[in-house]
mmCIF file of C-alpha atoms and ligand atoms in Angstrom:
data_model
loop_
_atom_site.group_PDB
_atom_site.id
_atom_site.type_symbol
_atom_site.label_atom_id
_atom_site.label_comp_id
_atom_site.label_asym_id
_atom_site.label_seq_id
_atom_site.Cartn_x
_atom_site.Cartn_y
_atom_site.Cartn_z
ATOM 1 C CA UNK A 1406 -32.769 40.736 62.667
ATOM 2 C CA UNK A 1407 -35.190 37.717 62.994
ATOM 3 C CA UNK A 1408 -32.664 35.008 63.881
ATOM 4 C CA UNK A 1409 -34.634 32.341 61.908
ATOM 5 C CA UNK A 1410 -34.851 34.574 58.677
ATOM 6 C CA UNK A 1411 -31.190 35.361 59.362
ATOM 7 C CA UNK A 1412 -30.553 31.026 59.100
ATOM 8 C CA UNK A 1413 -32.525 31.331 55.924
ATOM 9 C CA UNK A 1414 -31.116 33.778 54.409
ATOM 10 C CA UNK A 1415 -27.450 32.591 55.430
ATOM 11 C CA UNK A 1416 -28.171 28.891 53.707
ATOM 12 C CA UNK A 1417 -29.859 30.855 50.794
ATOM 13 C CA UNK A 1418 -25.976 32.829 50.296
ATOM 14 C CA UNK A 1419 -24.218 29.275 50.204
ATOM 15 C CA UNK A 1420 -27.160 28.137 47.578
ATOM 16 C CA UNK A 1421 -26.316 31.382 45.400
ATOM 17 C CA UNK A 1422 -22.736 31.060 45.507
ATOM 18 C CA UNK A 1423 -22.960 27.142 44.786
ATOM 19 C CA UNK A 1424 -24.663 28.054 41.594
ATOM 20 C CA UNK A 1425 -22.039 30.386 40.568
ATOM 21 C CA UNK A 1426 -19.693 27.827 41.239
ATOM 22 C CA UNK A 1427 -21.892 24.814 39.502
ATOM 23 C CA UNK A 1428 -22.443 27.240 36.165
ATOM 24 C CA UNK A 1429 -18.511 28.568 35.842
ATOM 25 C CA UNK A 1430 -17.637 24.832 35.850
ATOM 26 C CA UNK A 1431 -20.275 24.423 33.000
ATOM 27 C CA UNK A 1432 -18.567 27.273 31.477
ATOM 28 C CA UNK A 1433 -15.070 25.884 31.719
ATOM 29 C CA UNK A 1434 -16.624 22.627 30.401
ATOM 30 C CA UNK A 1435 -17.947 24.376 27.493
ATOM 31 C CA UNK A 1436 -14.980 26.630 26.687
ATOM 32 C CA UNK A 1437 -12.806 23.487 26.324
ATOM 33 C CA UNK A 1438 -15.688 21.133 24.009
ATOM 34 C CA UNK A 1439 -15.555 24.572 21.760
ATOM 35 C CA UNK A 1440 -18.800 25.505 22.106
ATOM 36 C CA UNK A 1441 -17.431 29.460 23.414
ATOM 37 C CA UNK A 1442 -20.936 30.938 22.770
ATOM 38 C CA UNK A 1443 -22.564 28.745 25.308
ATOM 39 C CA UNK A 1444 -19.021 29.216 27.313
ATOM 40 C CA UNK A 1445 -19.542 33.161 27.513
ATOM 41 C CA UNK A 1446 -23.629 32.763 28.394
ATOM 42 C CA UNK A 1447 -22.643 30.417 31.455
ATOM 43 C CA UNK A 1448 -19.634 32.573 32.615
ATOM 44 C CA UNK A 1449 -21.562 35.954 32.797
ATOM 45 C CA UNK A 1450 -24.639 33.550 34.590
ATOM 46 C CA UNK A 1451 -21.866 32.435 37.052
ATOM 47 C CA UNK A 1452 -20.832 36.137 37.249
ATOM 48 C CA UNK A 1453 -24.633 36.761 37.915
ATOM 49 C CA UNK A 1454 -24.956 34.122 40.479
ATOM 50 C CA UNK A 1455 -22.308 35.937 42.318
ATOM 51 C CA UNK A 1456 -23.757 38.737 42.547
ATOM 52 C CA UNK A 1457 -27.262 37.175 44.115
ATOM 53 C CA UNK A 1458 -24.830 36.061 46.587
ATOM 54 C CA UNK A 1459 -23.736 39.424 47.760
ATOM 55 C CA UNK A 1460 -27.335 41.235 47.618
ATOM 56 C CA UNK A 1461 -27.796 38.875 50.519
ATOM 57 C CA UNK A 1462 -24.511 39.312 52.280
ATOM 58 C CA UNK A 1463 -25.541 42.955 51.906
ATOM 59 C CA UNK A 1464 -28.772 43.137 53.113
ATOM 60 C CA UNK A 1465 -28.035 40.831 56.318
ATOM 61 C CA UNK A 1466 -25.701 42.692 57.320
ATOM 62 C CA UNK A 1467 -26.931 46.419 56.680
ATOM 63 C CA UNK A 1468 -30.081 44.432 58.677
ATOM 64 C CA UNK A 1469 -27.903 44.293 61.846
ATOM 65 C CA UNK A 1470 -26.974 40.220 61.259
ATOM 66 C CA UNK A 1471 -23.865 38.657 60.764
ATOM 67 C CA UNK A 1472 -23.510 36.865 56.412
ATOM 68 C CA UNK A 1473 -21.726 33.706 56.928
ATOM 69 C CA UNK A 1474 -19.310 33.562 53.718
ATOM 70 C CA UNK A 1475 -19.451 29.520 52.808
ATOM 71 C CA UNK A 1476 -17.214 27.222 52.040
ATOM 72 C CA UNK A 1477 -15.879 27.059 48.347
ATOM 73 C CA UNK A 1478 -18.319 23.649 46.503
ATOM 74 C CA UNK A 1479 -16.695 21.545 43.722
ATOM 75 C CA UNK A 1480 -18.456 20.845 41.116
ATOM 76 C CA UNK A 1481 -18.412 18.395 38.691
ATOM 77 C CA UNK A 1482 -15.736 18.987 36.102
ATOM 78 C CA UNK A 1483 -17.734 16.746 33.233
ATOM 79 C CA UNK A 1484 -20.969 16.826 31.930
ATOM 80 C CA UNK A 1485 -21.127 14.992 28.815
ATOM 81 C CA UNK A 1486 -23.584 17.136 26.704
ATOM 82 C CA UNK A 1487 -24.791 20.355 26.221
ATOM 83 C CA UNK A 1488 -28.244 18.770 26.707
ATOM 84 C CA UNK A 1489 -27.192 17.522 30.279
ATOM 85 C CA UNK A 1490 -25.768 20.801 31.436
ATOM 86 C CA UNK A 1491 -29.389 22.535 30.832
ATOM 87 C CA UNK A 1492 -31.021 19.334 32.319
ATOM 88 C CA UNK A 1493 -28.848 20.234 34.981
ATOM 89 C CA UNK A 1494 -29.174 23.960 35.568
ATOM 90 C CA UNK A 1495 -32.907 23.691 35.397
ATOM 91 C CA UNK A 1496 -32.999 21.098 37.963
ATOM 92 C CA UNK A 1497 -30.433 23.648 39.938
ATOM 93 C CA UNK A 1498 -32.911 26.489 39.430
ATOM 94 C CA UNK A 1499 -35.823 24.579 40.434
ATOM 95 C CA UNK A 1500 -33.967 23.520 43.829
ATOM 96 C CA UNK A 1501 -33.185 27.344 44.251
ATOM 97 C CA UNK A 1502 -36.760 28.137 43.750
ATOM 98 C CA UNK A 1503 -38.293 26.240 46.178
ATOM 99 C CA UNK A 1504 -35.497 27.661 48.667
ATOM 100 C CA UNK A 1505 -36.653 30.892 47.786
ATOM 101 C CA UNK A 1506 -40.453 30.295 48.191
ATOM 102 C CA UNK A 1507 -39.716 28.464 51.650
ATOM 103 C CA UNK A 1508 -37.920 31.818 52.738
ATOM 104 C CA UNK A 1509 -41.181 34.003 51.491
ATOM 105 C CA UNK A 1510 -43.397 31.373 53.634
ATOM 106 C CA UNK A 1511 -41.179 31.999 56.870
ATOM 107 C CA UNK A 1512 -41.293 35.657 56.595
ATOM 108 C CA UNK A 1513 -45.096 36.008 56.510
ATOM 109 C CA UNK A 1514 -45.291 33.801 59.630
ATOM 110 C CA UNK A 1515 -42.233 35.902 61.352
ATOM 111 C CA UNK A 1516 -44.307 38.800 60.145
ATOM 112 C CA UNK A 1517 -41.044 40.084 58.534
ATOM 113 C CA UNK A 1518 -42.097 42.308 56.022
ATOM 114 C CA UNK A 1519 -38.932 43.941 54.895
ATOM 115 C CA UNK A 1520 -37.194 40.787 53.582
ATOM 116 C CA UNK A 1521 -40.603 39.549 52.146
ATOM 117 C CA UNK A 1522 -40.621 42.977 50.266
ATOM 118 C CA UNK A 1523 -36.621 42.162 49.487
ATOM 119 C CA UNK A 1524 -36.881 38.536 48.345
ATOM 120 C CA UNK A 1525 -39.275 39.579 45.831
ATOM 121 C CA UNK A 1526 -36.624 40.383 43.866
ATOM 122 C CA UNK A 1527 -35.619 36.703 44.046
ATOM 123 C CA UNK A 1528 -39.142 35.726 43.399
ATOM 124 C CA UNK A 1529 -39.445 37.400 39.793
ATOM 125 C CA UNK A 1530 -35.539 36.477 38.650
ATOM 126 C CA UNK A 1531 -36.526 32.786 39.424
ATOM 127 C CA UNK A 1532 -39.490 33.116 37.532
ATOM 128 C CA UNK A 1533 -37.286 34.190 34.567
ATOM 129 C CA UNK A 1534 -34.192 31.813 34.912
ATOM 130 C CA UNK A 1535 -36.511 28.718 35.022
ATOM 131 C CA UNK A 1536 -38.338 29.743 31.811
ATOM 132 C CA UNK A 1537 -34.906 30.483 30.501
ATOM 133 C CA UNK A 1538 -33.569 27.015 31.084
ATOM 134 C CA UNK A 1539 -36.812 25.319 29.879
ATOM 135 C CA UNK A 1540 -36.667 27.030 26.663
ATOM 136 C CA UNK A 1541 -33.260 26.709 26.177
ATOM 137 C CA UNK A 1542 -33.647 22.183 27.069
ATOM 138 C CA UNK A 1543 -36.921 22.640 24.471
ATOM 139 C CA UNK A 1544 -34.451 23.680 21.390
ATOM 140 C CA UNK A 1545 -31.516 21.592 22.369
ATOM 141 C CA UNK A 1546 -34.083 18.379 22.572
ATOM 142 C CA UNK A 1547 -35.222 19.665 18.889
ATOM 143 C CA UNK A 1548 -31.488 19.900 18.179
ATOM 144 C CA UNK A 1549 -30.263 16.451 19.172
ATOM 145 C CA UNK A 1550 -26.977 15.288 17.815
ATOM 146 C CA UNK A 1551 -27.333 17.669 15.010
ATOM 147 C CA UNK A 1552 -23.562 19.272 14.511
ATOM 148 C CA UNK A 1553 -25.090 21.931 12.130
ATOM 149 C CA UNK A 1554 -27.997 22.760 14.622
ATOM 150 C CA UNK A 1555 -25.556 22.838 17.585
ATOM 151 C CA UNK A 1556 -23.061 25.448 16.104
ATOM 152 C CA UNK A 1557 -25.926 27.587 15.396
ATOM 153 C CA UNK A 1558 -27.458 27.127 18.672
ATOM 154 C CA UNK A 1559 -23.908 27.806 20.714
ATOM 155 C CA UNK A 1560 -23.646 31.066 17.955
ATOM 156 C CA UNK A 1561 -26.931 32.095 19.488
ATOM 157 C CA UNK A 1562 -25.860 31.842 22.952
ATOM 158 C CA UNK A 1563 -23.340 34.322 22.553
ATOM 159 C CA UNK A 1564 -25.485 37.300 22.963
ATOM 160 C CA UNK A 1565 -28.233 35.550 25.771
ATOM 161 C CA UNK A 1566 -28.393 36.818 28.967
ATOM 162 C CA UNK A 1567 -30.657 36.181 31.854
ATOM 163 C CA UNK A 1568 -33.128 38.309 31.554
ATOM 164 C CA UNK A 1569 -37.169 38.299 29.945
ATOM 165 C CA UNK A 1570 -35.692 39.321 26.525
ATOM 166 C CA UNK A 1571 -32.994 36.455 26.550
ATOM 167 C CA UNK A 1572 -36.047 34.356 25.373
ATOM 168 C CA UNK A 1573 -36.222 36.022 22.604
ATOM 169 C CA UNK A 1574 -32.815 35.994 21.529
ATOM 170 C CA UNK A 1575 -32.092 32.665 21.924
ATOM 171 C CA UNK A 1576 -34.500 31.285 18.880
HETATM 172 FE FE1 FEO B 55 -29.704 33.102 41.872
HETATM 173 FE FE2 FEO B 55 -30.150 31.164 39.609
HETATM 174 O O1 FEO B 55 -30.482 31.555 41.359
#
């Protein structure tokens, strides 16, 4: 495959399985302040992350290229508020996204139309995790210190998933 694409791609795996790393300490964080709904979400999104990881280890290699398996990243172990961990994973996402979108740009001008038909898939499940996070920093900024609105909120949480009807669980 491309050798440039297969650079891109190769970073892009150690951004995926950073996440999953970054969002399973969030979970562990979680777990241990009590809030287990919010726990569960963030531990199946770490799961998810994961598995974004290996799409791409996949598809390099069933593309003839060699997946470079990274490194394991340490996260932060604290993060001080609920509020900060979405502040957080949206700013994550938003870092991811533009990865993605740089990787779309240099397969149009490698004229490498398979993995622009591929990342696609990355394309729309960006779309969705960003609006996830934003709506999710939009209630907890309505919540504030409220103990009452908090338990509800981490209740909530319990079911979300990443997906488009995650938004509408999460009320
Ligand atoms: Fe797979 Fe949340 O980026």
């Amino acid at each position: 495959m491309n050798k440039n694409i297969e650079k891109l791609l190769n970073e892009q795996i150690e951004k995926e399985y950073s996440s999953s790393q970054l969002y399973l300490s969030m979970a562990s964080w979680s777990e241990n302040q009590g809030f287990n709904g919010t726990a569960s979400f963030l531990y199946k999104h770490s799961d998810e992350e994961r598995e974004h990881m290996l799409k791409l280890v996949k598809f390099i290699n069933e593309r003839g290229g060699v997946a470079v398996i990274p490194a394991i990243y340490k996260p932060d172990v604290s993060f001080d508020s609920m509020e900060k961990i979405f502040k957080a994973l949206l700013e994550h996402e938003m870092l991811v996204t533009e990865s993605i979108n740089n990787i779309v740009d240099a397969c149009l001008k490698e004229k490498d139309y398979s993995t622009h038909n591929f990342i696609q898939w990355y394309v729309s499940e960006q779309l969705e995790e960003e609006a996830l996070a934003r709506h999710i920093l939009d209630k907890l900024r309505l919540i504030g210190n409220d103990k009452g609105g908090l338990y509800l909120f981490d209740r909530d949480m319990e079911n979300a998933s990443i997906s488009a009807d995650t938004i509408n669980n999460v009320q």
